[in-house]
Short mmCIF file of C-alpha atoms in Angstrom, two decimals:
data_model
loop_
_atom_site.label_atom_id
_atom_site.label_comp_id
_atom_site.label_asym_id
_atom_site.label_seq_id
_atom_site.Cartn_x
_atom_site.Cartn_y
_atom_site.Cartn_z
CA UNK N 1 -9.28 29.92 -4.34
CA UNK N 2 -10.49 30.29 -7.65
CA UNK N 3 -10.45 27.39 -10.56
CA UNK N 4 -10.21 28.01 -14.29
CA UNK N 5 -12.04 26.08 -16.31
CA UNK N 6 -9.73 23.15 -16.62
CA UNK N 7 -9.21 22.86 -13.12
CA UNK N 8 -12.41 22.07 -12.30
CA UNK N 9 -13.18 19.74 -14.87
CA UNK N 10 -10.01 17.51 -13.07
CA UNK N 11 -11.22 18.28 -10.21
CA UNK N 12 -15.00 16.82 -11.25
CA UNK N 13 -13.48 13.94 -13.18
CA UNK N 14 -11.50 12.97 -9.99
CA UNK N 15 -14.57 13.16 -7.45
CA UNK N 16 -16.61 11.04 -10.09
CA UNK N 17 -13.51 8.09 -10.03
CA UNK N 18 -13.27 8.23 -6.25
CA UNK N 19 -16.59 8.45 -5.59
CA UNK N 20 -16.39 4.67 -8.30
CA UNK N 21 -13.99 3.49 -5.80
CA UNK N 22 -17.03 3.19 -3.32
CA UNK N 23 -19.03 0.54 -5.23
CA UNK N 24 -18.93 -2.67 -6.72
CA UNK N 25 -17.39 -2.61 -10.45
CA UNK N 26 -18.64 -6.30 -11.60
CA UNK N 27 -20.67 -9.03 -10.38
CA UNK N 28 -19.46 -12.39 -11.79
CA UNK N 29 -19.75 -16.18 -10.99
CA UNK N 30 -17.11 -18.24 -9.64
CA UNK N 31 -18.31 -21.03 -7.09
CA UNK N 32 -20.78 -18.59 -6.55
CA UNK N 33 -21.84 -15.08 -7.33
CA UNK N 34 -19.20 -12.46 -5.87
CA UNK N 35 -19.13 -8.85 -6.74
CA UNK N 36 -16.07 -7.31 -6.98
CA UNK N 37 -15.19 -3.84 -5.61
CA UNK N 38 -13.75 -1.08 -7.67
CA UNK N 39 -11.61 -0.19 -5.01
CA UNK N 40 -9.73 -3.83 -4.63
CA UNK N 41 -9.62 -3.10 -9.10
CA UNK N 42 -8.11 -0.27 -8.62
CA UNK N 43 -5.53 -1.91 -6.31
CA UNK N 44 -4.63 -5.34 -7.11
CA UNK N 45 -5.97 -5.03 -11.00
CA UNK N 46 -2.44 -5.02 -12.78
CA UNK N 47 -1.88 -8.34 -10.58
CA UNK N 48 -3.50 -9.66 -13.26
CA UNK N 49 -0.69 -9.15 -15.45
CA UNK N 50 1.06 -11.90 -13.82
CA UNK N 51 -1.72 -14.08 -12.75
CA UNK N 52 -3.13 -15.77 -16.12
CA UNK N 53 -5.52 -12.26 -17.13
CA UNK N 54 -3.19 -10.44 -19.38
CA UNK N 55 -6.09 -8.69 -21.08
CA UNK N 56 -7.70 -7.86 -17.38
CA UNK N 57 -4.80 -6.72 -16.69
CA UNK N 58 -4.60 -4.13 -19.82
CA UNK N 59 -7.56 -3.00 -18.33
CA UNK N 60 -6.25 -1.69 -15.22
CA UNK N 61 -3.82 0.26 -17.44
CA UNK N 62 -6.57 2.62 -18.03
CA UNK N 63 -6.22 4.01 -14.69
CA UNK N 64 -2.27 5.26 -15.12
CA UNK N 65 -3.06 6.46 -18.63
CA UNK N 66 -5.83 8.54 -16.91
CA UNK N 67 -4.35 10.18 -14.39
CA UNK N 68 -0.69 11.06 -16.56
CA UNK N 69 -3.23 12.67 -19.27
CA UNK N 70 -5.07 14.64 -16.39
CA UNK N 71 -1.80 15.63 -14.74
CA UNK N 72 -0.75 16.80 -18.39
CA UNK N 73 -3.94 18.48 -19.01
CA UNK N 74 -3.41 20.59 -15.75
CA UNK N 75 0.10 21.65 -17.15
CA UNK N 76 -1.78 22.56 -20.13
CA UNK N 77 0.00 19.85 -22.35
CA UNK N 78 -3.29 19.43 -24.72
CA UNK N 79 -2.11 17.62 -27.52
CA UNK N 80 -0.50 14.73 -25.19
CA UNK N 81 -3.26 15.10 -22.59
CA UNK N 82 -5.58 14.52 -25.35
CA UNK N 83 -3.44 11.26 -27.00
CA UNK N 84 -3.58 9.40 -23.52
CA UNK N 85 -6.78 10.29 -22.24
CA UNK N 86 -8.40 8.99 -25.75
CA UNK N 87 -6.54 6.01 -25.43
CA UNK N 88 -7.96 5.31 -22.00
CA UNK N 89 -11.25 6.00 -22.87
CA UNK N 90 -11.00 2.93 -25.66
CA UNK N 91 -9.34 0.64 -22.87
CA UNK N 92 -11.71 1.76 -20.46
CA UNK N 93 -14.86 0.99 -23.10
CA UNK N 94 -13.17 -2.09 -24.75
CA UNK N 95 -14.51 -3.67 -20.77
CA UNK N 96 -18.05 -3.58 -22.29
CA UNK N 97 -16.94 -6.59 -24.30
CA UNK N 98 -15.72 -8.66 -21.83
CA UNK N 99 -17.80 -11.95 -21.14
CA UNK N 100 -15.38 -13.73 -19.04
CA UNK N 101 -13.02 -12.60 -16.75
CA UNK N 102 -9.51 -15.17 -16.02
CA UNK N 103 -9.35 -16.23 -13.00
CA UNK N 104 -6.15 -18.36 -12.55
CA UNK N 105 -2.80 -18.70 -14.24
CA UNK N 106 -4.46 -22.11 -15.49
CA UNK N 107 -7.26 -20.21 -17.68
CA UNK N 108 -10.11 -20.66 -15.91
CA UNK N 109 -12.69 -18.14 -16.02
CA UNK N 110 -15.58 -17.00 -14.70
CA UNK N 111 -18.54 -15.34 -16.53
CA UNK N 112 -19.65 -11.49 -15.77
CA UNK N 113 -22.99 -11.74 -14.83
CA UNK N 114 -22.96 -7.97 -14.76
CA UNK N 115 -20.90 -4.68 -14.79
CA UNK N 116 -21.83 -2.73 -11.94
CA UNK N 117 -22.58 1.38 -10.73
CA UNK N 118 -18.53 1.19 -10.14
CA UNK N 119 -17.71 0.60 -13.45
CA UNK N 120 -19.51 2.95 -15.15
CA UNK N 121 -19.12 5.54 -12.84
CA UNK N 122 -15.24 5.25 -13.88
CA UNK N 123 -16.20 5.34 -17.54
CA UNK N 124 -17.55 8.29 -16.81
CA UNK N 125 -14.97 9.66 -14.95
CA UNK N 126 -12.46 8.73 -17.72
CA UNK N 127 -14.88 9.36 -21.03
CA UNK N 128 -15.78 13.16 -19.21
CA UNK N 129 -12.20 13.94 -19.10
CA UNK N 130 -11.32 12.56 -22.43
CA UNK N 131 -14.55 14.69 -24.10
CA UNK N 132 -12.60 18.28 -22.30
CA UNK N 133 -9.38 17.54 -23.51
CA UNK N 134 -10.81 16.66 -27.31
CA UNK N 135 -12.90 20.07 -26.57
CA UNK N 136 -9.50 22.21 -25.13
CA UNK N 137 -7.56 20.82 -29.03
CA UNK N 138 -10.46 21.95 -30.84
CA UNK N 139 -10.77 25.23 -28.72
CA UNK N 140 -6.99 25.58 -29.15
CA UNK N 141 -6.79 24.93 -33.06
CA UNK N 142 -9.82 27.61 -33.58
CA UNK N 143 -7.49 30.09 -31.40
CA UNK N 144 -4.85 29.27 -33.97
CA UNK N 145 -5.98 29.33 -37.33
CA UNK N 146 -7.50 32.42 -35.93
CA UNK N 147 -4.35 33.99 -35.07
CA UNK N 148 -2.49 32.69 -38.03
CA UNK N 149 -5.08 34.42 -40.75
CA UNK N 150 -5.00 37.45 -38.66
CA UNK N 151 -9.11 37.54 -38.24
#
């Protein structure tokens, strides 16, 4: 079978996020130091919605936001695509200035001691497919303006 372009860059994007699934996305302290997996993130993150982390939880909604503007960018929506994958890119980095993370309904936290190979592996994954859809709109304009002046 043979992949355009596009298609593989998904198809890349995706194998970088699963293979973030496999490791630990932060290491934080809360009665002791416990390091987090990306996969149980993935998972249970919009829990925090209702338990106390609302911004944790806005987070998470990186994740849906990446995979609609993927499935869009395979249908060759670009201008969409392009919208939500740039939004989940600036979820996805607004993490980086995280110091806490809520632990209970009550407010407590716990501090991040540090954001692990998970995490950034799934920055990647988003900020790679976010960087080909912003390339595809430019492509596509050039294609255009270029058919529209008759050049």
């Amino acid at each position: 079978m043979i992949f355009n372009k596009t298609s593989r860059i998904i198809l890349i994007s995706i194998v970088i996020f699963l293979l973030s699934l496999t490791q630990n996305c932060v290491t934080y302290q809360y009665f002791g130091t416990v390091e987090y997996s990306s996969f149980l993130a993935f998972l249970f993150g919009w829990l925090h919605f209702g338990g106390g982390g609302f911004y944790e939880g806005c987070i998470w909604l990186a994740n849906p936001l990446y995979f609609i503007g993927l499935f869009l960018l395979y249908k060759n929506k670009k201008s969409i695509s392009f919208f939500l994958l740039f939004i989940s890119s600036i979820v996805a980095l607004s993490f980086l200035g995280f110091e806490n993370l809520t632990m209970t309904k009550s407010g407590r936290t716990a501090p991040i001691m540090e954001l692990n190979a998970g995490y950034f592996l799934w920055l990647i994954a988003i900020l790679s497919a976010a960087f080909f859809s912003i390339y595809l709109k430019i492509k596509n304009f050039e294609i255009e303006t270029i058919n529209r002046n008759g050049l």
